[in-house]
Short mmCIF file of N, CA and C in Angstrom, two decimals:
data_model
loop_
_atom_site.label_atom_id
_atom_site.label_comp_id
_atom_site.label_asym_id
_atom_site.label_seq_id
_atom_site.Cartn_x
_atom_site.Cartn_y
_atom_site.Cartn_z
N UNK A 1 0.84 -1.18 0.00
CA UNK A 1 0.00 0.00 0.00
C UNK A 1 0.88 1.24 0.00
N UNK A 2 0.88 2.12 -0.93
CA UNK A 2 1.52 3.07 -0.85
C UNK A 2 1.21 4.35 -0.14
N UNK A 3 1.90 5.22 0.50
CA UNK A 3 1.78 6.44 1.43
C UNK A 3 0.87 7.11 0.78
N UNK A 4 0.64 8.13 1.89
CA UNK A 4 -0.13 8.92 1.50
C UNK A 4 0.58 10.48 0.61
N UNK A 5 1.59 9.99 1.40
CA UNK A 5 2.68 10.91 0.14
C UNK A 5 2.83 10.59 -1.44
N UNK A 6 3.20 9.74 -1.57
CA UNK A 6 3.01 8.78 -2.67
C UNK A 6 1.48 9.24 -3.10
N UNK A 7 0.68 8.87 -2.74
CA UNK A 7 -0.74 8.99 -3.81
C UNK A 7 -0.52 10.68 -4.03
N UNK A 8 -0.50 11.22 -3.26
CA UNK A 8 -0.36 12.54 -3.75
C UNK A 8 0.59 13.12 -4.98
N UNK A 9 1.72 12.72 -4.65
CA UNK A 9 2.34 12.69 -5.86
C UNK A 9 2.06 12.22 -6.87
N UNK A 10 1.19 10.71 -7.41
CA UNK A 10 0.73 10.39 -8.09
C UNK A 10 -0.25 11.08 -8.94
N UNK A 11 -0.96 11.73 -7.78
CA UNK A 11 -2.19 12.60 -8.17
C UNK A 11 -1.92 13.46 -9.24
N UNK A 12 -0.57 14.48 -8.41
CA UNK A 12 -0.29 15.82 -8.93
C UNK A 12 0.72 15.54 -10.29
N UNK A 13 1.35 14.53 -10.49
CA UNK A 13 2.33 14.32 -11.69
C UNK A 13 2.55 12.46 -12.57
N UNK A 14 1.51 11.89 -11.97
CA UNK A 14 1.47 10.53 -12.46
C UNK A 14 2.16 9.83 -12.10
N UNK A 15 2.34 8.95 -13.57
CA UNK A 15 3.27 7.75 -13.69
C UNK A 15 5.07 8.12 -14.61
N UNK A 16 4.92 9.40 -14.74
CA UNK A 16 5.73 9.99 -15.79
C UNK A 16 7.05 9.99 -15.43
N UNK A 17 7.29 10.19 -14.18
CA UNK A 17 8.39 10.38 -13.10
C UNK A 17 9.00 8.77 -12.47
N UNK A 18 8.40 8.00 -13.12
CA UNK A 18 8.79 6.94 -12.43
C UNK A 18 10.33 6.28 -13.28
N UNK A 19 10.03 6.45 -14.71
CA UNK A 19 10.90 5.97 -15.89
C UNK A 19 12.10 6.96 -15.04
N UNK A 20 12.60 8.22 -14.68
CA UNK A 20 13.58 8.53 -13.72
C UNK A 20 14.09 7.79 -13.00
N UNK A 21 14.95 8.13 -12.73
CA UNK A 21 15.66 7.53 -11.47
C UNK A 21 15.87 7.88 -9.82
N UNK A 22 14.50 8.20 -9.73
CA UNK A 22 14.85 9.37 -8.56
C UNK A 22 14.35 8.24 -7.54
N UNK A 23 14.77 8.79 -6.19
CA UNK A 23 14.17 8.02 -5.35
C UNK A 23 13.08 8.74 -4.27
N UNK A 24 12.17 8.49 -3.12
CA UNK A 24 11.39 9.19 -2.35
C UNK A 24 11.90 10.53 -2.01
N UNK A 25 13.05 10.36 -1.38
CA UNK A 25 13.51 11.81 -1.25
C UNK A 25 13.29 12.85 -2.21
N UNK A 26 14.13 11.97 -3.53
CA UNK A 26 14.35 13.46 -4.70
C UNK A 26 12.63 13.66 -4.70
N UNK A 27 12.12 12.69 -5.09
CA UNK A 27 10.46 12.82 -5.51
C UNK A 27 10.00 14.12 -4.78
N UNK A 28 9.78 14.03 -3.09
CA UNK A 28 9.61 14.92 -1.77
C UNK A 28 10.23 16.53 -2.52
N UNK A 29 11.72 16.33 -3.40
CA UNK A 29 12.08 17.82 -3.35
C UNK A 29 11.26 18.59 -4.26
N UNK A 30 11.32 17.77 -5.65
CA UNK A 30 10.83 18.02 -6.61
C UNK A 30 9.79 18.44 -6.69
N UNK A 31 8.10 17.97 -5.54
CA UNK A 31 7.29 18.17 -5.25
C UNK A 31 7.26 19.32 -4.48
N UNK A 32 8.21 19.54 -3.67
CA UNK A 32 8.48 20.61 -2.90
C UNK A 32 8.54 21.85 -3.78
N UNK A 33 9.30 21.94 -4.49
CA UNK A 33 10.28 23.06 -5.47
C UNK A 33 9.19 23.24 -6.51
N UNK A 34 8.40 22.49 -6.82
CA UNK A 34 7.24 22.88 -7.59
C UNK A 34 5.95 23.62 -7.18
N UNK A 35 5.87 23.13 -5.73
CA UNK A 35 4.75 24.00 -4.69
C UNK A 35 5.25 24.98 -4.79
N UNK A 36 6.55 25.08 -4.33
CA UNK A 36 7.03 26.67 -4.43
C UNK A 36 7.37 27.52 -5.37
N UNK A 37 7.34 26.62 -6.41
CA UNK A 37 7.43 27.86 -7.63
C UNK A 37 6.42 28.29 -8.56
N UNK A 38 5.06 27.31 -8.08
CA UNK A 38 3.65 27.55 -8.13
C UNK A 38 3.38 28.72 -7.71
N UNK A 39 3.26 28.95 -6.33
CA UNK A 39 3.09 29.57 -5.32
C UNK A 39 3.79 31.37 -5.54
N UNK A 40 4.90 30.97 -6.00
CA UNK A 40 5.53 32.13 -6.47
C UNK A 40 5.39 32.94 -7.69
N UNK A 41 4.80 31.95 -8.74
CA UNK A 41 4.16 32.31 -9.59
C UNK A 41 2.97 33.25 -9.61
N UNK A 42 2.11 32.66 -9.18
CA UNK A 42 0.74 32.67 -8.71
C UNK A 42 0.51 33.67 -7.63
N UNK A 43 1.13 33.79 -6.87
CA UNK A 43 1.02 34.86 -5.95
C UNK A 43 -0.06 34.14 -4.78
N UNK A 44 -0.43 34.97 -3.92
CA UNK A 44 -1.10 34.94 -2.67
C UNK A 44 -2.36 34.10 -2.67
N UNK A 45 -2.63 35.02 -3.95
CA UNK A 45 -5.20 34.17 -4.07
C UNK A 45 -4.29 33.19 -5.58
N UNK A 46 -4.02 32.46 -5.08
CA UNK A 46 -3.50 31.23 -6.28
C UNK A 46 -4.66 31.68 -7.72
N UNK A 47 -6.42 31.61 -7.43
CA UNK A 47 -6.64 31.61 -8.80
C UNK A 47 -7.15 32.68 -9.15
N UNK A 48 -6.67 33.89 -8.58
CA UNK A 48 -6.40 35.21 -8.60
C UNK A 48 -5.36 35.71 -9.70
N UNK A 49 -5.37 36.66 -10.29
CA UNK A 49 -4.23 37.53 -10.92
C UNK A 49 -3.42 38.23 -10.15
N UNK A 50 -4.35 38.80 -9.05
CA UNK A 50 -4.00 39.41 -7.94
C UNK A 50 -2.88 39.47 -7.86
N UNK A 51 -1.59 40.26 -7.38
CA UNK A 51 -0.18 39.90 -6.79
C UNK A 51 0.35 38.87 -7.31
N UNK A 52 0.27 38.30 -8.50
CA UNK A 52 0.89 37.20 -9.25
C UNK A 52 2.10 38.00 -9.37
N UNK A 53 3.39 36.79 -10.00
CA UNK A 53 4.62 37.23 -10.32
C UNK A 53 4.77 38.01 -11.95
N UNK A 54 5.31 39.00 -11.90
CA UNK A 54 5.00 39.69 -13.57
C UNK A 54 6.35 39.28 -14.49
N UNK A 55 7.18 38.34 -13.98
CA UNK A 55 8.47 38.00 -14.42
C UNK A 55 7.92 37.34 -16.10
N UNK A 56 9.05 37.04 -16.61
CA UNK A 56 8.58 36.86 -18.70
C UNK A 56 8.46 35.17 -17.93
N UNK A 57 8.82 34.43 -17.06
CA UNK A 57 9.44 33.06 -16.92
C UNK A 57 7.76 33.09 -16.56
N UNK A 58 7.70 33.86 -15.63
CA UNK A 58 6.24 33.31 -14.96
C UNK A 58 5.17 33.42 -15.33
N UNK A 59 4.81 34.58 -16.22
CA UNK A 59 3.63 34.65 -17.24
C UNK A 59 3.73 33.48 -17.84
N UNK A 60 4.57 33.15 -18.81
CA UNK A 60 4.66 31.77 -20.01
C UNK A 60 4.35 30.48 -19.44
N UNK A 61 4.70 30.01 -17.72
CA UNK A 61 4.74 29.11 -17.03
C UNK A 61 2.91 29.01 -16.68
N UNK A 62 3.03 30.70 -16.45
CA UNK A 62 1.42 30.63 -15.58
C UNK A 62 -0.03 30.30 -17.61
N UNK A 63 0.79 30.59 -18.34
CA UNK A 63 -0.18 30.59 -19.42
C UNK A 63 -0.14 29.37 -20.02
N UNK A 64 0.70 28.45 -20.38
CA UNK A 64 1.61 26.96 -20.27
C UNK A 64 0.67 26.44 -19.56
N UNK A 65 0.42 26.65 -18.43
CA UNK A 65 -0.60 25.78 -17.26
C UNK A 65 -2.14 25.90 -17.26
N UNK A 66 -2.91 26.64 -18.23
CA UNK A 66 -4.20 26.81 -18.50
C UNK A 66 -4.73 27.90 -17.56
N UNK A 67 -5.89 28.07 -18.10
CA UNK A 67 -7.24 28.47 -16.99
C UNK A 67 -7.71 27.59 -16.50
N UNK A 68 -7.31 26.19 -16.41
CA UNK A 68 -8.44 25.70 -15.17
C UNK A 68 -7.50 25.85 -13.79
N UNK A 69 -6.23 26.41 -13.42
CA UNK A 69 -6.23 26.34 -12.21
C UNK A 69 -6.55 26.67 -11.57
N UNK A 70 -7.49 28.09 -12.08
CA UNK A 70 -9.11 29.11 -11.66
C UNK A 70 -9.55 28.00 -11.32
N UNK A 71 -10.23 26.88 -11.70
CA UNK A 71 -11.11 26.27 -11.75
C UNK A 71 -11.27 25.00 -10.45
N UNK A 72 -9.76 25.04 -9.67
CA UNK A 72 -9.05 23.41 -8.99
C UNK A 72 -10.24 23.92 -7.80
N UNK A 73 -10.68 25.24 -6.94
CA UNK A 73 -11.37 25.48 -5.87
C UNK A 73 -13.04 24.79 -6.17
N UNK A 74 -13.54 24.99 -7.31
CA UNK A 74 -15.27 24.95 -7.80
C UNK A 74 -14.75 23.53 -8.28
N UNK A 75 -14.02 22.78 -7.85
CA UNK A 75 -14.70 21.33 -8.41
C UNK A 75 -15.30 20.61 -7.95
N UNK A 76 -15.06 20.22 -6.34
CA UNK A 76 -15.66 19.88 -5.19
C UNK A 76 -17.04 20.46 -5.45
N UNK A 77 -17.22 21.56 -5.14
CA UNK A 77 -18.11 22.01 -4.95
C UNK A 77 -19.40 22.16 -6.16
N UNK A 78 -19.03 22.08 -7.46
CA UNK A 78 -19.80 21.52 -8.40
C UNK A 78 -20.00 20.27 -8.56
N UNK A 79 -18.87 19.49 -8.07
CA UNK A 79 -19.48 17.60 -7.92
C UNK A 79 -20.54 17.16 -7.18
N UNK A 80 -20.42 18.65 -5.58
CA UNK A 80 -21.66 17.92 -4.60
C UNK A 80 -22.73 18.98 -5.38
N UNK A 81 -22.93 19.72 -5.66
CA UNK A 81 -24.22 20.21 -6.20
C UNK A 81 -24.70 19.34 -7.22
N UNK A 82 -23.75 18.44 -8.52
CA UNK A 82 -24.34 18.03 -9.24
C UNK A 82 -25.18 16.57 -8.66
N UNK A 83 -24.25 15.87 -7.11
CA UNK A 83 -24.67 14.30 -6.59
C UNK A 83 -26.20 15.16 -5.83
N UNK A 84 -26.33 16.52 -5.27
CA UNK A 84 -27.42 16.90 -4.59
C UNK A 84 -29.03 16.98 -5.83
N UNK A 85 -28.57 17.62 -6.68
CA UNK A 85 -29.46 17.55 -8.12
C UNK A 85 -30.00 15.87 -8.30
N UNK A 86 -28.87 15.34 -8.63
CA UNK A 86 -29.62 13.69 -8.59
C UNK A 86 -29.76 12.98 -7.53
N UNK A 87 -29.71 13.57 -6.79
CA UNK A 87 -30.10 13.02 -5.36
C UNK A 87 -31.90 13.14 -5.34
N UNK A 88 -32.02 14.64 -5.45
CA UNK A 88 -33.12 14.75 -5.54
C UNK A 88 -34.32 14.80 -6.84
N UNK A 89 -33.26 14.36 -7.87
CA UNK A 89 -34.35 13.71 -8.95
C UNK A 89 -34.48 12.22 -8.77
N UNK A 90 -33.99 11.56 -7.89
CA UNK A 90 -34.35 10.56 -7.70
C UNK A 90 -35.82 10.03 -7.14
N UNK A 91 -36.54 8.95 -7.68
CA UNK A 91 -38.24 8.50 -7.02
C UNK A 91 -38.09 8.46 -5.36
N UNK A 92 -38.72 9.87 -4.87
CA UNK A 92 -38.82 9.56 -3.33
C UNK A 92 -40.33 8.91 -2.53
N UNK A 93 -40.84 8.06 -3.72
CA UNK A 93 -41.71 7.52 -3.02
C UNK A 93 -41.50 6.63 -2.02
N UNK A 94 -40.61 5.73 -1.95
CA UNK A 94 -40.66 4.61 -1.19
C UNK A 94 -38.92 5.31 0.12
N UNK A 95 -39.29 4.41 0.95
CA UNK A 95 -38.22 4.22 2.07
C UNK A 95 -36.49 4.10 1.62
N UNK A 96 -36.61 3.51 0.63
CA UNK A 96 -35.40 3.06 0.06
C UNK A 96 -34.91 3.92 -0.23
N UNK A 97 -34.96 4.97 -0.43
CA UNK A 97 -34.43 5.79 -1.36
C UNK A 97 -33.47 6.46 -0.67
N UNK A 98 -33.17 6.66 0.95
CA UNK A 98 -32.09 6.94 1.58
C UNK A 98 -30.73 5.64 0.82
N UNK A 99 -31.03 4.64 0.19
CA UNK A 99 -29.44 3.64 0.15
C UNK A 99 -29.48 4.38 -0.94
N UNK A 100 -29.54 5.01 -1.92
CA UNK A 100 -29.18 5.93 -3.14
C UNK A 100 -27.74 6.77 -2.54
N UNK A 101 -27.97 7.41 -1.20
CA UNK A 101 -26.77 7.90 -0.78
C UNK A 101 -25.55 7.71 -0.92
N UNK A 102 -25.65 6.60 -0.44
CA UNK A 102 -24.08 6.34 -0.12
C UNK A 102 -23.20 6.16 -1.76
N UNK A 103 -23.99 5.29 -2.15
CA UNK A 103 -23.11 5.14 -3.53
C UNK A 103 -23.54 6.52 -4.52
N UNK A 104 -24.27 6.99 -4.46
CA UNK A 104 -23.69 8.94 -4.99
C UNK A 104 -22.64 9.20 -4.21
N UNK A 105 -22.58 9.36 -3.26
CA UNK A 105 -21.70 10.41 -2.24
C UNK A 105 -19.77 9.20 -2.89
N UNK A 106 -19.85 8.14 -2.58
CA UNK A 106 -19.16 7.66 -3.29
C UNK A 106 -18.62 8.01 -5.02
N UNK A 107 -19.59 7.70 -5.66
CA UNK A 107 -19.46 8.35 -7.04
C UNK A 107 -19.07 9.36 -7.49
N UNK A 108 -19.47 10.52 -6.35
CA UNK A 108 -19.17 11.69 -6.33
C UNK A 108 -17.25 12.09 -5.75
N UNK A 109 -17.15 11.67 -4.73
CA UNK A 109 -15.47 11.57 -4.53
C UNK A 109 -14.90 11.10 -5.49
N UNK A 110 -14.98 9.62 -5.92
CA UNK A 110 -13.79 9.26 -6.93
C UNK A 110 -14.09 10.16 -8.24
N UNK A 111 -15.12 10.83 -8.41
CA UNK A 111 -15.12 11.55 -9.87
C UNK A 111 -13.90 12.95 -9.66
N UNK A 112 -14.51 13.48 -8.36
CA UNK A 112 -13.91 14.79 -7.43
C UNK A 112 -12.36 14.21 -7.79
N UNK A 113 -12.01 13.19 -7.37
CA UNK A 113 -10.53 12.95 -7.04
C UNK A 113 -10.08 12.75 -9.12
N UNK A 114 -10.77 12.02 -9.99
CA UNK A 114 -10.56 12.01 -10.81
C UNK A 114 -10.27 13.68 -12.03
N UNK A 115 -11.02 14.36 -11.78
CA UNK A 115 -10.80 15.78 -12.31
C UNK A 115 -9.87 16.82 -11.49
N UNK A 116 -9.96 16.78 -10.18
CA UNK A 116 -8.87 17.38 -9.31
C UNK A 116 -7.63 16.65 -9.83
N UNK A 117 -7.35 15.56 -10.16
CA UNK A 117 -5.64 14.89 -10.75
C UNK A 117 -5.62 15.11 -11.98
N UNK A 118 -6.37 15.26 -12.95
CA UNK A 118 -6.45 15.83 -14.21
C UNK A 118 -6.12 16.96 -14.24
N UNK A 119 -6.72 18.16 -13.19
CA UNK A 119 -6.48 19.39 -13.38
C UNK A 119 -5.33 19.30 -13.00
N UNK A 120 -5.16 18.52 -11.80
CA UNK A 120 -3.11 19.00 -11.13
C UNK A 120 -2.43 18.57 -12.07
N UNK A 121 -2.66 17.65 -12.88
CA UNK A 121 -1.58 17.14 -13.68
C UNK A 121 -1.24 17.83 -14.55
N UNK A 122 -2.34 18.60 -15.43
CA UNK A 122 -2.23 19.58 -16.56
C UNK A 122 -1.62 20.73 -16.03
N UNK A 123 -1.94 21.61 -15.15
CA UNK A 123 -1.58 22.52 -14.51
C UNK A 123 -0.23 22.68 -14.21
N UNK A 124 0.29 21.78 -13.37
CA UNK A 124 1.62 21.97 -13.09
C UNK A 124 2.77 21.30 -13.75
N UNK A 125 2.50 20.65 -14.64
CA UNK A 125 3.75 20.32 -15.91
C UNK A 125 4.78 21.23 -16.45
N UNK A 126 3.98 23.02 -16.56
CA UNK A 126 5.20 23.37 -16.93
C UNK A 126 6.10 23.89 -15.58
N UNK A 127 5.53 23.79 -14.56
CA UNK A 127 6.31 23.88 -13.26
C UNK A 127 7.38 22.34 -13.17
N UNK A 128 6.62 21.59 -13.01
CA UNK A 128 7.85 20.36 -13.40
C UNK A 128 8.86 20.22 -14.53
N UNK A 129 8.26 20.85 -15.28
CA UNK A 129 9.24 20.25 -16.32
C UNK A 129 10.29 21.65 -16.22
N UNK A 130 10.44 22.63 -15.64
CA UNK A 130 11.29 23.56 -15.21
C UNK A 130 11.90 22.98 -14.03
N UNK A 131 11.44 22.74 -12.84
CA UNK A 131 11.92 22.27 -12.01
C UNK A 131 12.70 21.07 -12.69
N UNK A 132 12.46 20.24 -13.08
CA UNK A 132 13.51 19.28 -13.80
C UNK A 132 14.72 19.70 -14.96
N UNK A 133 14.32 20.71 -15.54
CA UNK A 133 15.24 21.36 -16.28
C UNK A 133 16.12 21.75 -15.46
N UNK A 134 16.29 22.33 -14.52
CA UNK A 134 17.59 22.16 -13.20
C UNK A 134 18.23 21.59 -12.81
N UNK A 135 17.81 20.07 -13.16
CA UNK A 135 17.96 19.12 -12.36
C UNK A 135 18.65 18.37 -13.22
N UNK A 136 18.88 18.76 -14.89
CA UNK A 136 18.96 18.54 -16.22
C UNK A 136 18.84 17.52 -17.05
N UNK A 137 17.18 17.15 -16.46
CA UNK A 137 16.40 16.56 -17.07
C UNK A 137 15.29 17.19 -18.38
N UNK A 138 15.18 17.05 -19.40
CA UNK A 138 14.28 17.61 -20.49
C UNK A 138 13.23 17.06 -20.33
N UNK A 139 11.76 17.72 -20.40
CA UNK A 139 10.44 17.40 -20.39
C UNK A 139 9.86 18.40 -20.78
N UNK A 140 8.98 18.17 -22.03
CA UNK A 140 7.73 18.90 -22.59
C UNK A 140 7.10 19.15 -21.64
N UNK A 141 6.66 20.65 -21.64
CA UNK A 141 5.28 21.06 -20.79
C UNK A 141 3.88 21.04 -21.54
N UNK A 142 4.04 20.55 -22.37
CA UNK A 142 2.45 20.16 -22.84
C UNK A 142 2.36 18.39 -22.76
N UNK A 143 2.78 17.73 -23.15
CA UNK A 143 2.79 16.36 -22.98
C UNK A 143 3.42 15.64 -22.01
N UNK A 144 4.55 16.47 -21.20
CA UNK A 144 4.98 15.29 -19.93
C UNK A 144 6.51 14.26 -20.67
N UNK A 145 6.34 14.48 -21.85
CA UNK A 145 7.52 13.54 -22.36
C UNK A 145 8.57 13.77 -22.19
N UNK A 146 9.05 12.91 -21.38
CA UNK A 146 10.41 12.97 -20.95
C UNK A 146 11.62 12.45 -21.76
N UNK A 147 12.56 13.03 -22.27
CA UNK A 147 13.94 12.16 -22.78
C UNK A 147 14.51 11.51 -22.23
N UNK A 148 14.75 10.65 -22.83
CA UNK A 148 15.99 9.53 -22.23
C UNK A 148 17.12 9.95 -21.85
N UNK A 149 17.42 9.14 -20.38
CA UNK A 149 18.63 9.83 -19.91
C UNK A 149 19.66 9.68 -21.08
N UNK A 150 20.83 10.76 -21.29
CA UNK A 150 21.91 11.18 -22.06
C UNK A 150 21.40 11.98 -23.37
N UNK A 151 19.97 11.61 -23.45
CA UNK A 151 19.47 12.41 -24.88
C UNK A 151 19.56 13.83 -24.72
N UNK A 152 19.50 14.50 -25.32
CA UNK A 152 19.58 16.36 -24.91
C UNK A 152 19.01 17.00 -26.50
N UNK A 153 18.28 17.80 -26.43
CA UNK A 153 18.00 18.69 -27.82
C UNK A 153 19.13 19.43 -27.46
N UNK A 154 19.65 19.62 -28.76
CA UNK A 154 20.63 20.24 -28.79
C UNK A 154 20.56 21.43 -30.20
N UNK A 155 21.12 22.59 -30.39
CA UNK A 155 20.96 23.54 -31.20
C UNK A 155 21.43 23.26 -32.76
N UNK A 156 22.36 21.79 -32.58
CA UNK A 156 22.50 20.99 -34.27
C UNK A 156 21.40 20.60 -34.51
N UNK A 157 20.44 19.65 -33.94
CA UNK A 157 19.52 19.26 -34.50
C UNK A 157 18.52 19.94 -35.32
N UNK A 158 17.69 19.21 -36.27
CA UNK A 158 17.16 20.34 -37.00
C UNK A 158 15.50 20.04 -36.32
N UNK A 159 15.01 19.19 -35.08
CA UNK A 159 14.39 19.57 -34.53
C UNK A 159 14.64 20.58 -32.61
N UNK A 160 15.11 21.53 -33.21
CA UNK A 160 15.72 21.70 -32.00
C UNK A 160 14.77 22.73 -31.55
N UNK A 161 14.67 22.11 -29.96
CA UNK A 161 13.75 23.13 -29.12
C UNK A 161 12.18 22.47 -29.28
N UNK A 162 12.26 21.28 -30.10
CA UNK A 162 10.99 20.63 -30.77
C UNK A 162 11.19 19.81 -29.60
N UNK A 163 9.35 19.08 -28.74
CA UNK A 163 8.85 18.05 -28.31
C UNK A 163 9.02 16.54 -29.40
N UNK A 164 9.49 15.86 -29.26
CA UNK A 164 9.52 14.88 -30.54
C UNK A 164 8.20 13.98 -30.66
N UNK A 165 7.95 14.07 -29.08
CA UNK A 165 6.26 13.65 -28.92
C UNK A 165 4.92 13.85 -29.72
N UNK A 166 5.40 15.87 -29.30
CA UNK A 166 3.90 16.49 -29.33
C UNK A 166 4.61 17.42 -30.46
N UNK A 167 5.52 17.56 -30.57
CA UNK A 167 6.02 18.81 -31.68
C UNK A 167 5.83 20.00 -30.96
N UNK A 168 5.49 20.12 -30.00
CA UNK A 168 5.51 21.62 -28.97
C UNK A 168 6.83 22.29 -28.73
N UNK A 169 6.92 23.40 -28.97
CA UNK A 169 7.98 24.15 -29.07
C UNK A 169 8.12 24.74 -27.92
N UNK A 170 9.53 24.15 -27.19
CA UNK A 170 9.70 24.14 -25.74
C UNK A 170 10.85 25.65 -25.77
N UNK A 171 10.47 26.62 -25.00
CA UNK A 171 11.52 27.10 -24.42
C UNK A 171 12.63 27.42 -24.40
N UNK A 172 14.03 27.89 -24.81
CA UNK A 172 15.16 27.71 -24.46
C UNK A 172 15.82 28.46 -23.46
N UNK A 173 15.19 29.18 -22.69
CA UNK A 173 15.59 30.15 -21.63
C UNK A 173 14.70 29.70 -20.19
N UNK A 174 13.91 28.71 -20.25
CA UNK A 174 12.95 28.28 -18.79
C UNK A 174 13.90 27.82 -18.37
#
């Protein structure tokens, strides 16, 4: 059974990180160094503009990562309004209709947990894949594709700065 650290990480960045070589620790920093350069990005009200960072790195990082990270607070809270809606279109004639509960309220979390890891995952890629660029590892921030250790884009190639994945045109200054 894996930690509860572990699922979290899972949550927020997958299975993508595993083909690495890192172990719990590095995992812990990496996760770390990405909260914080979220955070720094983003400023104070995360899905706020508010006091965001106005740096060229952090606009591209914060635009790289979508509009739904507006969106990571209203998901919960649109999952139970939508299990409360069919809750109550459900036939309340008979007694039974309280065991309808549990398996909504169920249905309703693993969906919650399913779009909350979708959104973290999309969201913070181009924070990982910077944070790994440090670390001088290469990874697309639109697809997650990671190079093989010793591979490097390099400025001979004539796809250079190219995702070989997604063809997304990565960066050369993040």
């Amino acid at each position: 059974m894996p930690s509860f650290s572990r699922l979290l990480f899972l949550m927020r960045f997958g299975r993508g990180l595993d083909s690495l070589a890192l172990d719990d620790a590095s995992q812990r920093a990496v996760m770390e160094e990405v909260r914080s350069l979220m955070e720094s990005d983003h400023g104070p009200l995360a899905p706020l503009a508010f006091g965001a960072s106005t740096a060229p790195d952090a606009v591209r990082r914060r635009r790289a990562a979508g509009r739904l990270v507006g969106l990571t607070p209203l998901v919960p809270a649109a999952m139970m309004s939508a299990t409360f809606i069919v809750f109550l279109l459900l036939d309340r004639s008979g007694s039974w209709t309280w065991l309808w509960l549990p398996p909504l309220l169920l249905v309703q979390v693993v969906a919650t947990l399913f779009v909350m890891s979708w959104i973290l995952r999309r969201s913070s890629r181009p924070y990982l894949a910077a944070v790994l660029k440090r670390r001088g590892i290469a990874m697309c921030e639109r697809c997650g594709y990671t190079l093989n250790s010793g591979e490097a884009i390099t400025e001979a190639s004539p796809a250079a700065g190219r995702c070989p994945e997604c063809g997304w045109c990565t960066p050369s200054d993040a």
